[in-house]
Short mmCIF file of C-alpha atoms and ligand atoms in Angstrom, two decimals:
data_model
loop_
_atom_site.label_atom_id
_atom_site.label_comp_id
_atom_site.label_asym_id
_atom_site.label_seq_id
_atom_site.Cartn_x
_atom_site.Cartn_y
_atom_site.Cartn_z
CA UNK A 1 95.60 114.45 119.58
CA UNK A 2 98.60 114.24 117.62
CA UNK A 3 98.53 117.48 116.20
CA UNK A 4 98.43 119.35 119.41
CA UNK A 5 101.00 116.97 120.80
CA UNK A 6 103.25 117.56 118.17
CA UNK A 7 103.37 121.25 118.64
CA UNK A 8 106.46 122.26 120.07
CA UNK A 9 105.70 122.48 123.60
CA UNK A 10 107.58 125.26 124.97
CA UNK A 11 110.76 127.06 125.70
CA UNK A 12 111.15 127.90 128.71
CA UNK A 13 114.24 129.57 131.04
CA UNK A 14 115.15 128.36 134.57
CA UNK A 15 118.33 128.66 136.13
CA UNK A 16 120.32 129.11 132.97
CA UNK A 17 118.63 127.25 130.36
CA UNK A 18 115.60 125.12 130.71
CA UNK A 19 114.13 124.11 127.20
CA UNK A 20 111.43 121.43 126.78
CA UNK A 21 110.55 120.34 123.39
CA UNK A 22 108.01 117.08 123.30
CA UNK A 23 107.13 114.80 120.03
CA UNK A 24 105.52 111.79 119.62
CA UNK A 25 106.81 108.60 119.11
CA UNK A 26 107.95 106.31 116.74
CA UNK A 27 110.44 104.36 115.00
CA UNK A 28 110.14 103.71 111.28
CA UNK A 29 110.54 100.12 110.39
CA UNK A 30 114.22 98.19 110.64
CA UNK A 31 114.05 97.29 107.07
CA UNK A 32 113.54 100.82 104.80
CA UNK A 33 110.71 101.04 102.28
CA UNK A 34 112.67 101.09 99.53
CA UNK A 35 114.65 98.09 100.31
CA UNK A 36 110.97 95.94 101.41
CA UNK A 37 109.62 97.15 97.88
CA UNK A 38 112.84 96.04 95.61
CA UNK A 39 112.21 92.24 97.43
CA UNK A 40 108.53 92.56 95.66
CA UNK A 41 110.08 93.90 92.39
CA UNK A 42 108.47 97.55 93.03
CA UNK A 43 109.55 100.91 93.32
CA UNK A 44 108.34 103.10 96.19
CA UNK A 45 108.97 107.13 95.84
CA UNK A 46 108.27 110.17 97.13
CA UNK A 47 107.57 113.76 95.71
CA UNK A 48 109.75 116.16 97.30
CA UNK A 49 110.83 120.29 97.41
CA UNK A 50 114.90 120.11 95.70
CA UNK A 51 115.60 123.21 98.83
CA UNK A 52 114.36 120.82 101.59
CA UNK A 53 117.11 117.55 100.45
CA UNK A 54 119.42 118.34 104.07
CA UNK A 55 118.69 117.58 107.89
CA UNK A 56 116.39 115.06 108.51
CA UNK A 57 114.25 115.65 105.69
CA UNK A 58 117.28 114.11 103.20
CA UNK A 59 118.02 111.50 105.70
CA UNK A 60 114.21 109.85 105.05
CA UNK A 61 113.76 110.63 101.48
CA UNK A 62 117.50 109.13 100.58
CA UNK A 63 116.77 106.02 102.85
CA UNK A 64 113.35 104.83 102.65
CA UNK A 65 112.64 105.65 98.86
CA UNK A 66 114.17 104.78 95.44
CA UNK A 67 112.48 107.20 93.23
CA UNK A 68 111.52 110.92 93.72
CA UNK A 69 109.73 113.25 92.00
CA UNK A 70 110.11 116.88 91.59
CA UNK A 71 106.60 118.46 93.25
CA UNK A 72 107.17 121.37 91.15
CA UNK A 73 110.40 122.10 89.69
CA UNK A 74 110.22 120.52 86.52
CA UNK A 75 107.12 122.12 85.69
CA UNK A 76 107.18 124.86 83.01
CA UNK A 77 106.39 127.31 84.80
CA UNK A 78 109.37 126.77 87.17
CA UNK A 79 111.81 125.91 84.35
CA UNK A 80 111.38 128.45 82.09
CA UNK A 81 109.77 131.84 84.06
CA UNK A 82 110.07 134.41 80.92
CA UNK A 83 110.58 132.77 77.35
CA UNK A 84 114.06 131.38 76.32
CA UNK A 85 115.40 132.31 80.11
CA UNK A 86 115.76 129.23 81.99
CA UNK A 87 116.14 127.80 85.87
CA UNK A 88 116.97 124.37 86.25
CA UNK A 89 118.26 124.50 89.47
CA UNK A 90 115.73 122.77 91.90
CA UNK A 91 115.46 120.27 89.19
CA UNK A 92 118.92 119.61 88.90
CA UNK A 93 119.21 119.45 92.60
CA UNK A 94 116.89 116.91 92.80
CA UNK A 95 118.21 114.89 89.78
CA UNK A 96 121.75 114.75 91.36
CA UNK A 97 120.31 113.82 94.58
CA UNK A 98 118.54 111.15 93.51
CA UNK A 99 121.50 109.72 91.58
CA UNK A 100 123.82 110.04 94.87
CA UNK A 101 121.07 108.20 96.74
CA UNK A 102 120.79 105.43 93.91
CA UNK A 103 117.00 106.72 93.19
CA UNK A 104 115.34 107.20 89.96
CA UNK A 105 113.49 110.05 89.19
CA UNK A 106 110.19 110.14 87.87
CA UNK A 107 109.93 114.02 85.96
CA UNK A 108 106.81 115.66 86.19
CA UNK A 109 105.07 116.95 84.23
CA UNK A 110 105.24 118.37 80.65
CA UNK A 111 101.99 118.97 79.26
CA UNK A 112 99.73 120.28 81.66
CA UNK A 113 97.28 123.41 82.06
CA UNK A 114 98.53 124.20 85.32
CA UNK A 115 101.95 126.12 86.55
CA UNK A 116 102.71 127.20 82.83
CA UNK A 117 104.70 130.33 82.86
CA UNK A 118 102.37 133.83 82.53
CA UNK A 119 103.59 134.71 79.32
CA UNK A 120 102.64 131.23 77.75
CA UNK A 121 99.11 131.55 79.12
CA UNK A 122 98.65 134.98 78.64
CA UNK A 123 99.93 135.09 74.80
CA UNK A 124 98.24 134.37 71.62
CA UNK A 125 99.32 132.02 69.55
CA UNK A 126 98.47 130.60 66.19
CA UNK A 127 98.12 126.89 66.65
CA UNK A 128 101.23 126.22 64.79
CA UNK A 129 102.89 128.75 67.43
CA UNK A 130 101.86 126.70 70.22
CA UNK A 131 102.87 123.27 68.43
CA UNK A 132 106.47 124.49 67.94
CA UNK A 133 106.50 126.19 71.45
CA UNK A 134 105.66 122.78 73.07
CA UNK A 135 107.92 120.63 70.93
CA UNK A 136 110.58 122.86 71.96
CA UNK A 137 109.62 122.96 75.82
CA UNK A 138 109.70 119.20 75.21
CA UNK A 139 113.20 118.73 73.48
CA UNK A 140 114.72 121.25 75.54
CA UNK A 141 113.53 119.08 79.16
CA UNK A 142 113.79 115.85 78.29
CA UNK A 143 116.71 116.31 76.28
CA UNK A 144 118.37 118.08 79.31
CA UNK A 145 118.07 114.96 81.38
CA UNK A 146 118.18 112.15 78.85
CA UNK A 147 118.62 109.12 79.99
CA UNK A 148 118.54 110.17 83.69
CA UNK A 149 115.15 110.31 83.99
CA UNK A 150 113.35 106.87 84.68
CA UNK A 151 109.89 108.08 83.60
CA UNK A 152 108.10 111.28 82.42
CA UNK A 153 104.46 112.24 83.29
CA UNK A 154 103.84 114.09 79.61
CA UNK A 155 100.60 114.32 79.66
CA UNK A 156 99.09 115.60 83.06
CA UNK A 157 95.45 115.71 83.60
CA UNK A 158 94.08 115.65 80.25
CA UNK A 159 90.07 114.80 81.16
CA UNK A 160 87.03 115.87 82.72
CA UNK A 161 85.27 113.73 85.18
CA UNK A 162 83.16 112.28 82.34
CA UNK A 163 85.54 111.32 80.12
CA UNK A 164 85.43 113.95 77.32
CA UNK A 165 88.84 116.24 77.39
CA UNK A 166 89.21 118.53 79.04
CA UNK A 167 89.43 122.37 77.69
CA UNK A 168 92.62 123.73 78.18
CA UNK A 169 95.62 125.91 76.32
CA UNK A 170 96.64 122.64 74.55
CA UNK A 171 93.38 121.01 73.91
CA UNK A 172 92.08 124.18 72.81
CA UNK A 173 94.72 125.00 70.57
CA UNK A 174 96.11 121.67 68.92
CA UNK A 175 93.19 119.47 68.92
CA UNK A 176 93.43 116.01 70.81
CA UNK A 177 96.28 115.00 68.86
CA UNK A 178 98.60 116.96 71.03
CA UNK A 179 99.06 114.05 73.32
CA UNK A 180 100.49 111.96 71.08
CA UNK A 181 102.50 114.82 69.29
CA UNK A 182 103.51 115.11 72.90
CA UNK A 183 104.38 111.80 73.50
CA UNK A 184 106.41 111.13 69.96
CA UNK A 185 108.18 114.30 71.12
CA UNK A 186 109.55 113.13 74.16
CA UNK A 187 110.67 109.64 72.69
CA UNK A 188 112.72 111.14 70.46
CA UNK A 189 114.38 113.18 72.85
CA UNK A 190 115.16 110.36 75.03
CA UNK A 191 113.93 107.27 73.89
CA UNK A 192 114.74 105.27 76.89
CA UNK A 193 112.16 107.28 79.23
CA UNK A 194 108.96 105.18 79.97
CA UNK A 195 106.68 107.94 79.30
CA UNK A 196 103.02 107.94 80.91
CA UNK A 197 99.73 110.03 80.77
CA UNK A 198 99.02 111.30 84.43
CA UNK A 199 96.04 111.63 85.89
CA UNK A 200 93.46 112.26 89.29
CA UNK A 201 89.93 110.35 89.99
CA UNK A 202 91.05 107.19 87.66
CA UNK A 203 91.97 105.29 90.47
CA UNK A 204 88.77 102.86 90.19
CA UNK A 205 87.15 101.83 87.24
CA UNK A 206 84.81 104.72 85.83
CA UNK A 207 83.60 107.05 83.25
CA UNK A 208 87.05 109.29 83.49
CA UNK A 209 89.47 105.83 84.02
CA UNK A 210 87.46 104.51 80.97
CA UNK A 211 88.54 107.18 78.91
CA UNK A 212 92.09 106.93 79.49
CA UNK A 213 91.99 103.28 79.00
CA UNK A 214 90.22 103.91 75.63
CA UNK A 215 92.70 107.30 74.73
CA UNK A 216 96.01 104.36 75.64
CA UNK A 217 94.53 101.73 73.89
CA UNK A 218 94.35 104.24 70.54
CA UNK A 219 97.40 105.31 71.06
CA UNK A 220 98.79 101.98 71.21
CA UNK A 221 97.28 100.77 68.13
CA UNK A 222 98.44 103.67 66.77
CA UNK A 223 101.83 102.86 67.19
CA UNK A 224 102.71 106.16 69.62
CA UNK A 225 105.07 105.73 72.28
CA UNK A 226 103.11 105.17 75.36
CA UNK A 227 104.93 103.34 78.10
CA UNK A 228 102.40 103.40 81.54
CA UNK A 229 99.70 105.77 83.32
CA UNK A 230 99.86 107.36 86.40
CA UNK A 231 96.81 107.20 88.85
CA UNK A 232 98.00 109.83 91.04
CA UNK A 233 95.57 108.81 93.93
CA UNK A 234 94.34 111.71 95.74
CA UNK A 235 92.40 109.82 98.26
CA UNK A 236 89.98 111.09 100.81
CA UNK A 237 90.13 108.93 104.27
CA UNK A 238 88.41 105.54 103.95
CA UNK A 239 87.70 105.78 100.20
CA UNK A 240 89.82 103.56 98.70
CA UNK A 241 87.97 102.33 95.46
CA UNK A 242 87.13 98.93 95.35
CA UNK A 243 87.84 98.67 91.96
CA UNK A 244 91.81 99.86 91.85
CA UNK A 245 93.19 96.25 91.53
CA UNK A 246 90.96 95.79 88.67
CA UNK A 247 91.65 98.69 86.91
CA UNK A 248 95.24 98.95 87.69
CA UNK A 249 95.07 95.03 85.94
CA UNK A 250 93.04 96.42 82.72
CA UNK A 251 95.74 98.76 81.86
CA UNK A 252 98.39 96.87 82.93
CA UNK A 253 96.04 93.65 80.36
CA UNK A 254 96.59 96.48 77.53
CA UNK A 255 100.56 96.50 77.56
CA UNK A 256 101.36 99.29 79.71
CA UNK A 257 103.13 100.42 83.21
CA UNK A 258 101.11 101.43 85.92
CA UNK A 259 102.31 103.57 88.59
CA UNK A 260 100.73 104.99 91.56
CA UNK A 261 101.90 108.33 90.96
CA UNK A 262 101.17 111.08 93.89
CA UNK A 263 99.20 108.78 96.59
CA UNK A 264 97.62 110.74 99.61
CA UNK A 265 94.84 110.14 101.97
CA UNK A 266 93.41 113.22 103.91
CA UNK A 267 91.46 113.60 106.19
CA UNK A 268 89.27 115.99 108.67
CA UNK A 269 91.18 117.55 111.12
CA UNK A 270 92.30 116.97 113.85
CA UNK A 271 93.86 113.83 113.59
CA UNK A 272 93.05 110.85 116.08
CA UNK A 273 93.81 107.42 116.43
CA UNK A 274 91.06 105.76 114.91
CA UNK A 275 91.63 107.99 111.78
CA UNK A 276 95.26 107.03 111.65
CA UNK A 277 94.26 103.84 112.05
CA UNK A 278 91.59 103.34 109.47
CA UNK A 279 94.40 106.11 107.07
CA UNK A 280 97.15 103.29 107.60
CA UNK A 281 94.36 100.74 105.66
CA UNK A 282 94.08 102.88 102.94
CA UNK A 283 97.65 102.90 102.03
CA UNK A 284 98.17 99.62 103.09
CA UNK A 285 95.04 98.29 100.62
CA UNK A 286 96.42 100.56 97.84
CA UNK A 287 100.11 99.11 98.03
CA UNK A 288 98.99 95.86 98.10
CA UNK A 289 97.31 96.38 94.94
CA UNK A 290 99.88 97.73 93.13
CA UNK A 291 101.85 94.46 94.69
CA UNK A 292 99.19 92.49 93.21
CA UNK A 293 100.46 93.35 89.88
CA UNK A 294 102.91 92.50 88.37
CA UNK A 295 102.90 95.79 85.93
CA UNK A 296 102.26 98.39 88.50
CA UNK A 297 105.98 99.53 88.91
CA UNK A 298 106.19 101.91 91.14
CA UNK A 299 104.11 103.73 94.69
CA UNK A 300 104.39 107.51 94.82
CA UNK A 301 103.56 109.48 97.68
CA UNK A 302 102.87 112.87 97.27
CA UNK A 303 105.52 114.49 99.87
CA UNK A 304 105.80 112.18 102.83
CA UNK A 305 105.55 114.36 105.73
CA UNK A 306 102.18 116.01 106.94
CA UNK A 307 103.98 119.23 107.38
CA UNK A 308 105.35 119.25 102.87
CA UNK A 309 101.57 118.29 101.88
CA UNK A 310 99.82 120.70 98.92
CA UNK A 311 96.53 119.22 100.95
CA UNK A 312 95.98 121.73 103.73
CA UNK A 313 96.10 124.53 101.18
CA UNK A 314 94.17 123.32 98.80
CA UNK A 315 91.52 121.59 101.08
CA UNK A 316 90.96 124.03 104.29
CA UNK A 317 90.13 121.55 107.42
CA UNK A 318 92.01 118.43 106.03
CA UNK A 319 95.68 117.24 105.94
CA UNK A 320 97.38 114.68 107.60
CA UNK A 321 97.47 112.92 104.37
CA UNK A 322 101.02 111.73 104.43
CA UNK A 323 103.10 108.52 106.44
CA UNK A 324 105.20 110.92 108.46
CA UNK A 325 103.79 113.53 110.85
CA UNK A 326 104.73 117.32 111.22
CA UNK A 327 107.90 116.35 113.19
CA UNK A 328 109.20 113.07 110.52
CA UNK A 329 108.24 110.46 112.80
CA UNK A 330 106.59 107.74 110.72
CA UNK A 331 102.77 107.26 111.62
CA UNK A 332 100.37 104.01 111.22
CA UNK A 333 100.37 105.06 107.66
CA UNK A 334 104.41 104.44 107.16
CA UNK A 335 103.52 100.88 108.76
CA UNK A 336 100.76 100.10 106.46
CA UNK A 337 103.10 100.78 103.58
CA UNK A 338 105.81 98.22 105.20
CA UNK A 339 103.06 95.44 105.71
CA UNK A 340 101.62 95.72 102.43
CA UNK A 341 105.70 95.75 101.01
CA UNK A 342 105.84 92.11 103.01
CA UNK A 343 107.69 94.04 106.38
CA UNK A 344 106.88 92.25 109.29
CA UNK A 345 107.89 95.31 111.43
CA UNK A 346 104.76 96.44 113.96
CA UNK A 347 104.38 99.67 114.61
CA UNK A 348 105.66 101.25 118.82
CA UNK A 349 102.75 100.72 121.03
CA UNK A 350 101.23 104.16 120.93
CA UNK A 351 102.30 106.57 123.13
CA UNK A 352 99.05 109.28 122.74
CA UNK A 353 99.47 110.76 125.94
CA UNK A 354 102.90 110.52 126.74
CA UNK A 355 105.20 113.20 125.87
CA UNK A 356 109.30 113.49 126.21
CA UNK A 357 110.58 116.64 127.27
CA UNK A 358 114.96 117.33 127.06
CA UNK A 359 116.18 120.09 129.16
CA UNK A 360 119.86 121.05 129.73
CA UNK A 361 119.59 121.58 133.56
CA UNK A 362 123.60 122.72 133.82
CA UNK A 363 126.29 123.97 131.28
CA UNK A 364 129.76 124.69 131.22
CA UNK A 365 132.67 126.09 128.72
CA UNK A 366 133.04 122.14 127.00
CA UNK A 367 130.16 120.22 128.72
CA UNK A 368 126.55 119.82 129.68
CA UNK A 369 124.45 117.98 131.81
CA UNK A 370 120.70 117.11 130.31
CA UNK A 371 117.58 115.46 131.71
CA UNK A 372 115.13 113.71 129.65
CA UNK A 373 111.57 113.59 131.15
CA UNK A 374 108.84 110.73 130.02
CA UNK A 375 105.46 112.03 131.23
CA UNK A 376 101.91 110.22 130.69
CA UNK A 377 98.68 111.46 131.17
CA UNK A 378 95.60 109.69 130.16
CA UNK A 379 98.10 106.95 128.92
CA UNK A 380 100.72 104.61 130.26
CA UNK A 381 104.33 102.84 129.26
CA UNK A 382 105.93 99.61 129.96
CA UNK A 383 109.02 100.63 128.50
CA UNK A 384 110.14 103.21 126.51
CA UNK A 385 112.65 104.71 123.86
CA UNK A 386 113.98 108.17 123.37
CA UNK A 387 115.42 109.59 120.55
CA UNK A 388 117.11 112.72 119.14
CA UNK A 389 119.17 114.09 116.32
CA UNK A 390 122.14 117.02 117.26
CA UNK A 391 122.45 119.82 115.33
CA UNK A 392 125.34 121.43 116.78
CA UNK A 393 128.21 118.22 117.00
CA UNK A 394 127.10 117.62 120.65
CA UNK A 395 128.49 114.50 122.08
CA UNK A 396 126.88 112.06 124.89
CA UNK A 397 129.47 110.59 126.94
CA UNK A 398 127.69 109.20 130.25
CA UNK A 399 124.10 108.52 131.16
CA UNK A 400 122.13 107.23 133.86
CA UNK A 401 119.02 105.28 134.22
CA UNK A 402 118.57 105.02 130.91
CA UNK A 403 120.94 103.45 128.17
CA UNK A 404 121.66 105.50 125.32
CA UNK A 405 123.92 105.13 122.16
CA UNK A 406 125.26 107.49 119.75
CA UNK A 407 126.02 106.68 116.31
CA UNK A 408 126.77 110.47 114.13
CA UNK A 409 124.39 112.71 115.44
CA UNK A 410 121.28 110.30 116.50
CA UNK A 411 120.84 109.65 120.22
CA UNK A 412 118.68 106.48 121.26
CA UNK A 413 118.28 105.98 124.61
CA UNK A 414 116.42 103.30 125.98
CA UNK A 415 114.72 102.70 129.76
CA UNK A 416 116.70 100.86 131.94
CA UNK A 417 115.29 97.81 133.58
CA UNK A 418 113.67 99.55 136.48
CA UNK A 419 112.04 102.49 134.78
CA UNK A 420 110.68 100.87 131.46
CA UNK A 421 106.44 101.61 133.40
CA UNK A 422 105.32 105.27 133.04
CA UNK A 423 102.00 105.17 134.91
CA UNK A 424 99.25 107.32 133.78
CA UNK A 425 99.87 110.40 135.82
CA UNK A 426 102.99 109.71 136.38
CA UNK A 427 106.86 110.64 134.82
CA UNK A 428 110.63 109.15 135.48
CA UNK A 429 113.70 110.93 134.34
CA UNK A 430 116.99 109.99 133.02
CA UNK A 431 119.80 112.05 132.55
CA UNK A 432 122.87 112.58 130.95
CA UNK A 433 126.28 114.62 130.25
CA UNK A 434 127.49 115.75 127.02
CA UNK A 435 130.32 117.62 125.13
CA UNK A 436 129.77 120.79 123.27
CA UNK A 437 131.58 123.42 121.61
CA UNK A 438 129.93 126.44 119.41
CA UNK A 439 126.70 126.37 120.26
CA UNK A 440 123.93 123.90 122.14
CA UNK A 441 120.93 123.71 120.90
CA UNK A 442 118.29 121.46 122.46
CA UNK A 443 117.03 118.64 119.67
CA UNK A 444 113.38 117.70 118.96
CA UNK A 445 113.20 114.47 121.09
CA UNK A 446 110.79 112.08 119.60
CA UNK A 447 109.40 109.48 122.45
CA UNK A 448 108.37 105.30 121.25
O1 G2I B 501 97.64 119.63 93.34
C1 G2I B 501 98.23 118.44 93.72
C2 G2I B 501 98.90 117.74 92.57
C3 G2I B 501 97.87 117.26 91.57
N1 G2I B 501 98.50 116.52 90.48
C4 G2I B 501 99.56 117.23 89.81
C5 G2I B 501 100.58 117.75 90.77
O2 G2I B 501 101.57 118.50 90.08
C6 G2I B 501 99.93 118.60 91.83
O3 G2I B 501 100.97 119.08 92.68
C7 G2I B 501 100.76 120.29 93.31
C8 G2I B 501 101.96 120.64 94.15
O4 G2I B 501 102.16 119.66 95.15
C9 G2I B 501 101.72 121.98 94.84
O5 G2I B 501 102.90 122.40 95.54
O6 G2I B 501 100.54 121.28 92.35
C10 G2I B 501 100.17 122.49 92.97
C11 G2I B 501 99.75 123.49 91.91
O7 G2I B 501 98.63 123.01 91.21
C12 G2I B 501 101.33 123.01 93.80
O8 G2I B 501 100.95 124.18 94.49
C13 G2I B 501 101.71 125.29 94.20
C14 G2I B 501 101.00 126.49 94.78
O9 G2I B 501 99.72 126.59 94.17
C15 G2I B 501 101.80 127.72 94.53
O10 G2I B 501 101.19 128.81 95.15
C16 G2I B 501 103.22 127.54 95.04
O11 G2I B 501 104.02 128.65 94.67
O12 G2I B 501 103.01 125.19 94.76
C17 G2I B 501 103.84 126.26 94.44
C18 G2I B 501 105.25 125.99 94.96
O13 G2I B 501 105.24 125.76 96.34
#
C-alpha cells in the first residue's frame, strides 16, 4: 500500500549512525508537463501554498507547470484581514515566482462567500455599502497586479445544485447583478485579464452547468466582459462525467475560454494499485478533453502533491487526489496527464513491494561512506534506479555496484549489470563514499 510504504520507515542508530528512510518509486516523465502541453497549445497549472515555493516542492511546480494559482492568498480574507490593513505577501510571493519561472498566474478568487475577512461577514451594510466595498476590494486587487495576472476567477461559486443562485453576502445584498458589476469592475482595472466565473459540479452537462451557460450567454449579449469559466473539477474516483467534452464544447460554441480550474480525483483510503490505476484514467480522460478543444486553455490541478490537498480535511477517509504522492514522486496519475498531453513516456514498472533504504554505515571529519539497500517482498526487480536529493552540499565521489551521477544536489544511481534482479524476498546493496562538511543528513531516497 502506498501510503504505508511511503511512511518514513525508521531512524534507527547502530554503530554511529544507521538511518533508513524508504519511498517509492518513480521518475516523472523526460519531457515536463508544461513543455508536452505548450506542443498542444494548452496550459497546465497547479494551485500552490506561496511559503512552500523552496526544496523540492519549487523544483516541480517551476518545472512541470506554466501557470499557478494562489490556493488561498489572494482571497479576501487573506488580503485584507481587518478593513483598509492589507497583506499581500503570499500573493506577491507567488506572483514573482511565477514570473521567474516564466508561469502565468491565474488569481483566485474575488467574489466569493467563502474566506471573506470576519469583519466583512459579520457587518451590516446597506446595499450601497457593500457595492462600494466590493468595487473597491476589486480595484484595489486587480489593480495591484495589472497586467500580471493571466486570468481572474471573479465570480466563485455563484449557484446551487439546481441552478437558481445561490444565497450568499453578495447575492443577498446586491441582487444578481453583482456578477456583472463584478466583472465590469475588474476590466476596468486591468483590461487585459481574461476574467471567468468559477465554479464546482458543472463539469458535465446539467441543471447547475445549464445555468452558467445561460447566466454567460446573458452576460454576453449584454455586452459585460466575460472572457471563460472555470469547471474546477472536484472529481470523486471513477466519475468522470461523460458529458465534459460536450459541455466544455457548448461554452467554448458561445465565445468563451474554458479552463479546468482546480482538477482532483479522490478517493477511499488507502490507496492501491488498481485505484491509482483506474485515478490515472480519470485525469488522463479529463485532459484529453480539454485537448479536444480548441478553447479549453488551460488544466489546473488543485495542489499536486497528496500531502498539499484541501481533500483529506474536508472529506475524512479520502485523499490521494493529486499526481504526486506524500513524498513528490509522480504517481500513475502524473502519467495519465503526460499521455493525454501527447508524452509517450510510460510510467517505472511498479515497485509495490520494494523499498530503498540509505544508511551512512561510517563517517569521518570530511567524508562518509553510505550503503543503499533495494529490498522486495511480495514483489520483484529486473533492474532498478535510486534516487536522492542532498540537503546539506554532500558530494558523491566513488561508488560501487551501482552507477550513480550527480548533477547539483540529485543523486541517480542506477544497478549495475549484475544486480539489476531483486527477487521477491530478496535485497542487494550498493554503496558509496561521499564528502561532507556542516552537517549530514540522510535524504529521502525514492526507489524506480
Ligand atoms: O475547497 C476546495 C476549493 C473549492 N473551490 C474554491 C477553492 O478556493 C477551494 O480551495 C480551498 C483551499 O484549497 C483550502 O486550503 O478552500 C478552502 C476553504 O474553503 C481552503 O481551506 C482553508 C481551511 O478551511 C482553513 O482552515 C485554512 O486556514 O485553508 C486555509 C489555509 O490553509
Amino acid at each position: 500500500m502506498r501510503s504505508l510504504r511511503t511512511a518514513l520507515s525508521l531512524a534507527s542508530l547502530v554503530t554511529g549512525a544507521l538511518m533508513l528512510f524508504t519511498a517509492p518509486a518513480a521518475h516523472a516523465a523526460d519531457t515536463p508537463l508544461r513543455d508536452l502541453a505548450a506542443a498542444k497549445g494548452k496550459i497546465v497549472g497547479t494551485a500552490v501554498t506561496g511559503s512552500k515555493l523552496t526544496g523540492t516542492y519549487g523544483d516541480i511546480a517551476g518545472a512541470q507547470f506554466s501557470s499557478l494559482t494562489p490556493g488561498n492568498a489572494m482571497k479576501w480574507g487573506s488580503v485584507e484581514p481587518t478593513q483598509g490593513s492589507f497583506n499581500w505577501t503570499e500573493a506577491d510571493q507567488i506572483v514573482a515566482f511565477a514570473e521567474a519561472h516564466g508561469q502565468q498566474v491565474r488569481g483566485h478568487t474575488l467574489v466569493w462567500h467563502n474566506q471573506n475577512p470576519s469583519w466583512l461577514t459579520n457587518g451590516s451594510w446597506t446595499s450601497a455599502q457593500l457595492s462600494s466595498l466590493l468595487q473597491n476590494h476589486i480595484s484595489t486587487e486587480v489593480g495591484r497586479y495589472k497586467g500580471r495576472i493571466a486570468a481572474w476567477d471573479v465570480v466563485n461559486e455563484p449557484f446551487n445544485e439546481d441552478g437558481t443562485y445561490r444565497s450568499t453576502l453578495w447575492y443577498n445584498g446586491l441582487g444578481a447583478d453583482y456578477i456583472a458589476n463584478a466583472l465590469t469592475w475588474a476590466h476596468a482595472a486591468d483590461p487585459a485579464a481574461k476574467l471567468y466565473i468559477n465554479d464546482y459540479n458543472v463539469e458535465g452537462v446539467n441543471a447547475k452547468s445549464t445555468a452558467l451557460y445561460n447566466l454567460v450567454k446573458s452576460l454576453k449579449d449584454r455586452g459585460v466582459p466575460i472572457d471563460g469559466v472555470g469547471l474546477q473539477a472536484h472529481l470523486i474516483l471513477g466519475q468522470v462525467p461523460s458529458t465534459l467534452q460536450q459541455n466544455i464544447q457548448r461554452f467554448a460554441d458561445l465565445g468563451v475560454d474554458v479552463a479546468i480550474t482546480e482538477l482532483d480525483v479522490r478517493m477511499a483510503l488507502p490507496a492501491d494499485s488498481a485505484k491509482l490505476a483506474q485515478q490515472a484514467a480519470d485525469y488522463k480522460s479529463v485532459v484529453a478533453a480539454c485537448v479536444a478543444v480548441a478553447r479549453c486553455v488551460n488544466v489546473t490541478v488543485w495542489g499536486f502533491a497528496d500531502s498539499d490537498s484541501w481533500v483529506p480535511s474536508t472529506f475524512p477517509g479520502y485523499g490521494a487526489a493529486t499526481p504526486y504522492d506524500d513524498n513528490y514522486a509522480p504517481k500513475p496519475a502524473y502519467y495519465g496527464i503526460a499521455e493525454a498531453l501527447g508524452g509517450t513516456t510510460t510510467p517505472p514498472p511498479s515497485t509495490d513491494g520494494c523499498t530503498a533504504a540509505y544508511s551512512v554505515t561510517n563517517q569521518w571529519s570530511t567524508g562518509f561512506t553510505g550503503e543503499v539497500r533495494i529490498a522486495c517482498s511480495g514483489a520483484s526487480l529486473s533492474s532498478w534506479k535510486v534516487n536522492w536529493t542532498y540537503g546539506a552540499g554532500q558530494q558523491v565521489t566513488q561508488a560501487w555496484n551501482a552507477t550513480c551521477t550527480q548533477s547539483g544536489a540529485a543523486v541517480t544511481c542506477a544497478n549495475a549489470s549484475y544486480n539489476g534482479t531483486v527477487p521477491d524476498g530478496g535485497s542487494v546493496t550498493f554503496g558509496f563514499n561521499g564528502s561532507w562538511s556542516g552537517s549530514n543528513p540522510v535524504p529521502t531516497v525514492t526507489l524506480g
